[in-house]
XYZ file of C-alpha atoms in Angstrom:
512
model
C -0.093 -0.079 0.068
C 1.413 3.344 -1.043
C 0.802 6.640 0.378
C 2.767 10.191 0.128
C 2.973 10.092 3.954
C 2.769 7.074 6.232
C 2.161 8.040 9.950
C 2.809 5.359 12.624
C 0.466 6.000 15.706
C -2.861 7.440 15.718
C -3.102 9.124 18.903
C -3.736 13.065 18.890
C -0.540 13.836 17.277
C -0.732 11.338 14.497
C -4.299 12.180 13.761
C -3.810 15.965 13.639
C -0.964 15.506 11.343
C -3.034 13.270 9.205
C -5.793 15.834 9.178
C -3.282 18.836 8.583
C -1.551 16.939 5.702
C -4.894 15.866 4.093
C -6.528 19.153 4.041
C -3.348 20.385 2.094
C -4.068 17.770 -0.475
C -1.524 15.081 0.738
C -2.438 11.323 0.606
C -1.808 9.900 4.062
C -2.015 6.277 5.716
C -2.252 6.096 9.441
C -1.300 2.931 11.462
C -2.829 2.654 14.851
C -2.665 -0.213 17.013
C -5.403 0.299 19.416
C -9.114 -0.174 17.760
C -10.409 2.247 20.261
C -8.787 5.298 22.333
C -7.340 3.960 25.699
C -9.474 5.203 28.672
C -6.612 6.831 30.595
C -7.141 10.373 31.301
C -3.861 12.468 30.350
C -3.257 15.340 28.287
C -6.232 17.137 29.422
C -5.254 20.748 29.259
C -5.730 22.178 25.673
C -4.294 25.638 25.561
C -5.491 28.491 23.435
C -2.974 27.862 20.755
C -4.060 24.143 20.585
C -7.464 25.314 19.993
C -6.225 27.339 17.198
C -5.193 24.011 15.637
C -8.289 22.562 16.273
C -10.019 25.492 14.570
C -7.857 25.080 11.413
C -8.634 21.258 11.479
C -12.343 21.951 11.508
C -12.833 20.281 15.034
C -13.153 23.145 17.490
C -16.867 22.890 18.080
C -16.556 19.167 18.385
C -13.936 19.434 20.938
C -15.826 21.821 22.812
C -18.948 19.759 22.900
C -16.990 16.809 24.124
C -15.897 18.468 27.319
C -17.209 16.900 30.431
C -16.415 20.144 32.625
C -18.285 23.060 32.445
C -16.682 26.286 30.846
C -16.524 28.105 34.391
C -13.892 25.567 35.417
C -11.681 26.619 32.543
C -8.254 24.892 33.014
C -7.354 27.126 35.913
C -5.432 25.371 38.776
C -4.408 25.932 42.485
C -1.091 25.030 44.432
C -1.409 24.117 48.038
C 1.208 23.695 50.674
C 1.266 20.454 52.749
C -2.218 19.284 52.070
C -4.650 20.024 49.378
C -7.215 21.504 52.151
C -4.397 23.094 54.131
C -4.266 26.995 54.987
C -2.059 27.867 52.137
C -2.859 27.984 48.588
C -2.799 30.220 45.378
C -3.982 30.226 41.792
C -1.703 28.469 39.411
C -1.109 28.518 35.856
C -3.504 30.968 34.872
C -3.605 30.724 31.135
C -6.701 32.935 30.910
C -4.181 35.862 31.315
C -2.652 35.302 27.678
C -6.107 34.999 25.995
C -5.767 38.275 24.406
C -2.931 36.853 22.080
C -4.601 33.769 20.752
C -7.597 33.523 18.418
C -9.234 30.785 20.759
C -10.195 30.042 24.190
C -8.663 27.207 26.201
C -10.476 23.940 26.764
C -10.109 20.961 29.048
C -10.802 17.391 27.665
C -9.458 13.848 28.507
C -6.931 12.898 25.668
C -9.206 9.778 24.998
C -11.985 12.197 23.918
C -9.821 14.266 22.061
C -8.634 11.289 19.920
C -12.533 10.368 19.275
C -13.102 13.766 17.897
C -9.886 13.514 15.715
C -10.818 9.884 14.550
C -14.173 11.171 13.460
C -12.563 13.873 11.550
C -10.030 12.050 9.893
C -12.544 9.571 8.721
C -14.334 12.192 6.926
C -11.277 13.161 4.795
C -10.811 11.396 1.534
C -7.050 11.589 1.656
C -6.690 9.592 4.683
C -6.617 5.927 5.088
C -7.006 4.383 8.693
C -5.578 1.192 9.660
C -6.715 0.348 13.114
C -5.244 -2.539 14.838
C -2.180 -2.251 12.695
C 0.858 -2.710 15.003
C 4.031 -1.409 13.627
C 7.083 -3.885 13.844
C 9.916 -2.310 11.637
C 10.607 0.376 9.502
C 13.116 0.847 6.381
C 14.087 3.430 3.978
C 16.084 4.005 0.564
C 16.578 7.243 -1.306
C 13.394 7.242 -2.869
C 10.727 5.896 0.068
C 10.242 4.842 3.362
C 8.196 1.754 4.569
C 6.725 0.575 7.867
C 5.967 -3.145 8.358
C 2.853 -4.242 10.444
C 2.682 -7.176 12.385
C 0.309 -8.936 9.867
C 2.887 -8.557 7.118
C 1.278 -5.675 5.725
C 3.929 -2.900 4.050
C 2.959 0.623 4.190
C 5.053 2.691 1.846
C 5.179 6.439 1.490
C 7.511 9.172 0.315
C 7.928 9.954 4.121
C 7.285 8.050 7.506
C 6.313 10.057 10.546
C 6.619 8.230 13.938
C 3.899 9.239 16.204
C 3.994 5.968 18.079
C 4.798 7.317 21.561
C 7.816 7.387 23.916
C 8.791 3.470 23.080
C 8.595 4.201 19.685
C 9.592 1.438 17.420
C 9.945 3.656 14.366
C 12.242 6.012 15.881
C 14.353 3.267 17.410
C 14.226 1.237 13.774
C 15.336 4.691 12.028
C 18.679 4.790 14.111
C 17.404 7.966 15.955
C 18.938 8.125 19.430
C 17.756 9.884 22.449
C 19.111 11.848 25.444
C 17.351 11.100 28.760
C 17.604 13.017 31.994
C 16.322 10.884 34.811
C 14.992 12.314 38.270
C 15.076 8.740 39.994
C 11.471 8.810 41.102
C 8.805 6.344 40.569
C 5.470 8.027 40.127
C 2.085 6.645 40.537
C -1.055 7.470 38.405
C -4.247 6.932 40.081
C -7.790 7.167 38.474
C -10.349 7.195 41.048
C -14.134 8.167 41.569
C -15.144 10.149 44.301
C -18.231 12.369 44.568
C -16.852 12.817 48.413
C -13.762 14.628 46.997
C -15.822 16.827 44.668
C -17.659 17.952 47.657
C -14.764 18.697 49.613
C -13.183 20.838 46.610
C -16.345 23.196 46.535
C -14.261 25.411 48.538
C -12.111 26.185 45.510
C -14.720 26.895 42.865
C -13.453 27.059 39.231
C -10.576 25.037 39.623
C -9.839 21.683 37.560
C -6.537 20.557 38.839
C -4.518 20.777 41.981
C -0.913 20.891 42.677
C 0.315 19.972 46.259
C 3.763 20.955 47.676
C 4.978 18.842 50.631
C 8.309 19.399 52.195
C 9.323 15.617 52.392
C 9.053 15.411 48.616
C 11.747 18.142 47.875
C 9.791 19.952 45.128
C 8.115 16.875 43.501
C 4.417 17.263 43.264
C 1.242 15.442 44.274
C -1.160 16.431 41.479
C -4.953 16.102 41.557
C -6.942 16.705 38.283
C -10.600 16.417 37.497
C -11.625 14.058 34.703
C -15.370 15.283 34.910
C -17.248 17.472 36.971
C -18.413 15.691 40.285
C -17.129 11.998 39.986
C -13.849 11.174 38.595
C -10.204 12.231 39.177
C -6.533 11.402 38.633
C -3.625 11.592 40.875
C -0.025 11.531 39.994
C 2.710 11.482 43.070
C 6.047 10.081 43.811
C 5.923 6.647 45.585
C 8.725 4.570 47.170
C 11.135 2.493 44.753
C 9.777 -1.174 44.243
C 5.908 0.168 44.775
C 3.454 -2.294 42.977
C -0.209 -2.374 42.704
C -0.396 -4.956 45.675
C 2.043 -3.847 48.305
C 0.979 -0.058 48.859
C -1.983 1.699 50.497
C -2.933 4.055 47.997
C -6.191 5.171 49.846
C -3.863 6.284 52.721
C -1.676 8.310 50.159
C -4.906 10.024 48.969
C -5.937 10.894 52.552
C -2.489 12.423 53.219
C -2.469 14.396 50.237
C -5.912 15.852 50.792
C -5.341 16.428 54.522
C -8.651 14.404 55.470
C -10.071 10.714 54.832
C -12.667 10.531 51.983
C -14.414 7.854 50.148
C -12.741 6.728 46.719
C -13.106 3.727 44.339
C -9.808 3.379 42.674
C -10.176 2.218 39.118
C -6.776 2.223 37.746
C -3.018 1.905 39.015
C -0.353 2.684 36.940
C 3.420 3.663 37.171
C 5.823 5.702 35.255
C 9.315 7.008 35.573
C 10.079 10.536 36.005
C 12.315 11.566 33.350
C 12.801 14.031 30.235
C 13.666 12.373 26.987
C 14.641 14.429 23.523
C 15.584 12.561 20.289
C 18.927 13.647 19.202
C 17.350 14.372 15.930
C 14.037 14.860 14.632
C 14.817 13.505 11.274
C 16.580 10.586 9.889
C 16.456 10.570 6.140
C 12.859 10.025 5.069
C 11.862 9.195 8.698
C 10.586 12.013 11.219
C 9.683 11.977 14.845
C 6.890 14.019 16.452
C 5.118 14.041 19.836
C 6.133 11.542 22.628
C 8.398 9.720 20.010
C 10.339 13.088 19.793
C 10.365 14.005 23.497
C 8.644 13.240 26.555
C 8.420 14.780 30.135
C 6.748 14.742 33.401
C 3.014 15.797 33.155
C 3.854 19.088 35.040
C 1.996 22.147 33.782
C 0.052 20.454 30.833
C 2.746 21.006 28.138
C 2.930 17.546 26.581
C -0.145 17.060 24.345
C 0.068 20.735 23.248
C 3.885 20.559 22.278
C 3.008 17.436 20.017
C 0.076 19.021 18.360
C 2.487 21.958 17.686
C 5.005 19.392 15.957
C 2.210 18.155 13.914
C 1.184 21.647 12.609
C 4.918 22.690 12.022
C 5.645 19.518 10.314
C 2.477 19.095 8.200
C 2.747 22.215 6.026
C 6.448 21.713 5.415
C 5.829 18.028 4.197
C 2.922 19.158 1.950
C 5.217 22.155 0.520
C 7.930 19.855 -0.600
C 5.743 17.006 -1.801
C 3.905 19.620 -4.072
C 6.861 21.003 -5.252
C 6.665 24.486 -3.455
C 9.425 23.918 -0.716
C 13.127 23.190 -0.902
C 15.325 20.765 1.131
C 16.080 23.048 3.832
C 12.198 23.442 4.666
C 12.283 19.750 6.040
C 15.344 20.308 8.048
C 13.866 23.455 9.554
C 11.339 21.044 11.466
C 14.114 19.993 13.677
C 15.718 23.301 13.817
C 12.542 24.983 15.207
C 10.912 22.337 17.318
C 13.726 20.578 19.078
C 15.123 23.689 20.696
C 11.453 24.680 21.918
C 11.124 21.519 23.639
C 14.682 21.287 25.235
C 13.682 25.118 26.658
C 10.205 23.841 27.918
C 11.825 21.058 29.830
C 14.725 23.067 31.310
C 13.425 26.502 31.520
C 9.622 25.505 33.053
C 9.431 21.977 34.087
C 12.918 21.431 35.571
C 13.081 24.933 36.841
C 9.755 24.629 38.563
C 10.951 21.609 40.364
C 14.007 23.005 41.418
C 12.275 26.366 42.732
C 9.802 24.392 44.742
C 12.583 22.393 46.312
C 14.530 25.588 47.151
C 11.589 27.156 48.392
C 10.363 24.138 50.746
C 13.936 23.723 51.975
C 14.159 27.571 53.085
C 10.781 28.089 54.248
C 8.718 26.202 56.932
C 5.669 27.828 58.784
C 6.223 25.646 61.799
C 9.512 27.356 62.326
C 9.035 30.811 60.992
C 5.454 31.593 60.027
C 5.973 35.191 59.316
C 8.991 34.517 56.828
C 6.909 31.585 55.456
C 3.762 33.669 54.550
C 5.811 36.355 53.135
C 7.735 33.950 50.810
C 4.355 32.367 49.733
C 2.756 35.476 48.985
C 5.457 36.289 46.927
C 5.065 33.037 44.738
C 1.553 33.676 44.459
C 2.050 37.330 43.246
C 4.541 35.851 40.378
C 2.176 33.249 39.212
C 1.033 35.121 36.363
C 4.475 35.872 35.342
C 5.279 32.197 34.556
C 2.568 32.133 32.218
C 3.516 35.041 30.214
C 7.166 33.891 30.032
C 5.969 30.565 28.284
C 5.939 31.804 24.524
C 7.364 29.118 22.119
C 8.845 31.098 19.103
C 11.220 30.456 16.038
C 13.352 33.546 16.331
C 16.683 32.907 14.699
C 15.113 29.857 12.575
C 16.664 29.439 9.193
C 13.330 29.785 7.510
C 12.610 33.034 9.446
C 13.613 36.198 7.390
C 15.088 38.425 9.827
C 18.288 40.012 10.987
C 17.496 39.609 14.742
C 19.718 37.146 16.623
C 18.497 34.271 18.802
C 17.471 30.888 18.509
C 13.973 29.008 18.975
C 12.856 28.531 22.400
C 9.801 28.447 24.706
C 10.799 31.479 26.474
C 9.618 34.799 25.313
C 7.402 37.634 25.715
C 3.644 37.785 24.534
C 3.058 40.944 22.297
C 0.904 42.367 19.741
C 3.696 43.390 17.838
C 4.308 41.164 14.563
C 7.828 39.858 15.260
C 9.568 37.304 12.816
C 9.678 33.922 14.295
C 6.792 34.852 16.723
C 2.993 33.395 16.905
C 0.706 36.342 15.245
C -1.665 37.794 17.751
C -5.139 38.388 16.531
C -6.408 41.796 15.559
C -9.823 42.890 14.189
C -10.031 44.022 10.570
C -11.945 46.696 9.359
C -14.901 44.598 8.330
C -15.273 43.241 11.855
C -13.648 39.998 11.224
C -10.740 38.416 13.059
C -7.497 38.727 10.802
C -7.469 34.751 11.468
C -10.734 34.603 9.372
C -8.887 36.184 6.510
C -5.986 34.188 6.599
C -5.101 31.553 3.638
C -4.176 27.939 3.961
C -0.802 28.573 2.466
C 1.192 31.767 3.208
C -0.562 35.086 3.814
C 0.656 38.584 3.338
C -1.198 41.347 5.487
C -0.687 44.638 3.926
C -1.756 47.551 5.970
C -1.916 51.000 3.934
C 1.377 49.276 2.176
C 2.174 48.243 -1.393
C 2.032 44.408 -1.758
C 2.659 44.400 -5.713
C 6.312 43.171 -5.216
C 4.893 39.821 -3.909
C 2.398 39.529 -6.575
C 4.363 36.696 -8.217
C 4.227 34.467 -5.167
C 2.072 31.443 -6.239
C -0.794 30.609 -3.966
C 0.055 33.784 -1.592
C -3.002 35.106 -0.069
C -3.100 39.048 0.209
C -5.105 40.760 3.030
C -5.154 44.538 2.475
C -6.413 46.865 5.215
C -5.595 49.981 6.935
C -2.948 50.657 9.635
C -5.384 52.461 11.845
C -7.295 51.152 14.830
C -5.676 48.117 16.673
C -3.888 47.025 13.727
C -1.233 49.586 14.355
C -0.240 47.346 17.151
C 1.325 45.179 14.901
C 4.242 47.751 14.588
C 4.710 46.723 10.905
C 2.825 47.700 7.645
C 3.684 44.318 5.976
C 3.585 41.069 7.664
C 4.046 37.654 6.060
C 2.293 34.815 7.898
C 3.271 31.307 7.637
C 0.598 28.520 7.238
C 1.229 27.705 10.945
C 0.384 31.122 11.882
C 3.822 32.389 12.785
C 5.260 35.544 11.306
C 7.849 34.669 8.638
C 8.827 38.486 7.965
C 7.633 41.819 8.909
C 8.638 45.406 7.932
C 7.185 48.605 6.607
C 8.581 48.478 3.190
C 9.440 45.749 0.962
C 13.066 44.213 0.958
C 15.227 45.206 -2.191
C 14.577 41.778 -3.535
C 11.442 40.270 -2.138
C 12.247 37.012 -3.541
C 14.949 36.425 -1.012
C 12.050 36.342 1.659
C 9.965 33.811 -0.311
C 13.156 31.647 -0.923
C 14.229 31.975 2.743
C 10.647 30.952 4.066
C 10.274 28.023 1.801
C 13.700 26.770 2.514
C 14.858 27.172 -1.227
């Protein structure tokens, strides 16, 4: 069986990539070993940026309709000290603060429900062939194609293969892509449990969907609760002693200790995972690419995982389509690694690992039992700085080889949200003079936003959408009269006047 792109793994990242490609006219085959989504609640926090992807893939409304938690709960969280019901707590991960910089509201949905929505959308697109129950066992490639082998002997050949088959990726390993690991030497448990009693206890924290408990004995590692729905089901992550199994540990006692009081709970699932970071040493080996957990994995701290993987899919999808359709050059595919790998490395180091270290240092330095005044002052300072953490997480491709800019830098998860149209950064929405969001006017390919400026020098760019409007009102906040917007809604170039040779911008943006 032949396709242009074969995707190994049909979780959210694999299905998202398939949809992205099919909507761009690329023929795709997806091999997914699970006939039905696996009912383990993970990957629940869907950011505003992820909801922009879902809008582009035609599933935003379906995702929101599937949400089991009322909109009033959002994806806001809470950090508590000692126990969940203790005296000290503050709001945490207030992603609503960055809503003005994105074109969609955030959402909260268990990954298996997100998978169902994406599977349904993929089934609507004639360019996608879905093979459920197809376990991938090997991969091979030559100069002209790449092929994955399934357990039943079927061979799926494509111009390219993308590994979206998880952290234990058969395709990644078979392609010879190595990984760098950073272990934290912690065994973690995942409990899924039903407890209307805990819902009642948590009514004191209205509008919260997940809860992070800091305890001095854990040295910065979290006990973490999250809602699966409203009123009944929860999940819980926490460190446990080495050698812990489902049969030799009192998990009810652990839940009670974390909450601060006994409560009735029916444990439905017990699983374990090692707390570590992994990063593929390359996101590409010839005609094989890696995305999602096959490219990177990290502890489920802060809700970065599924969102990072879906951004991989959006970044890689338009580039593969451009090359397959004769528009992009060889450097365009290389830019996938150059842009996405540093962003994950920064996410892991600058946000997740740093958060663990900062929590550890805080717990070592402050104790309400020994100096309550000093503890409360330090706790208040942490609470006041909660919004700053969110604003600092702004993945960007500054310094990318396919971004036309003279500004130095390199792709990173660290940045600052701004309405200014900056090369390598996500485009913030503004309202056009006809009342629409600029996002409603963007084309599926590159778009040139011309605000009281001459777009004629770009007239020869095939497939370019040109949006003309005035520079008045809020659009002046872009700080540039000409803005080139990539298919993934990042700015490829911005300025008030055209460069001397506009074709240089085009060739840079397309990796030619």
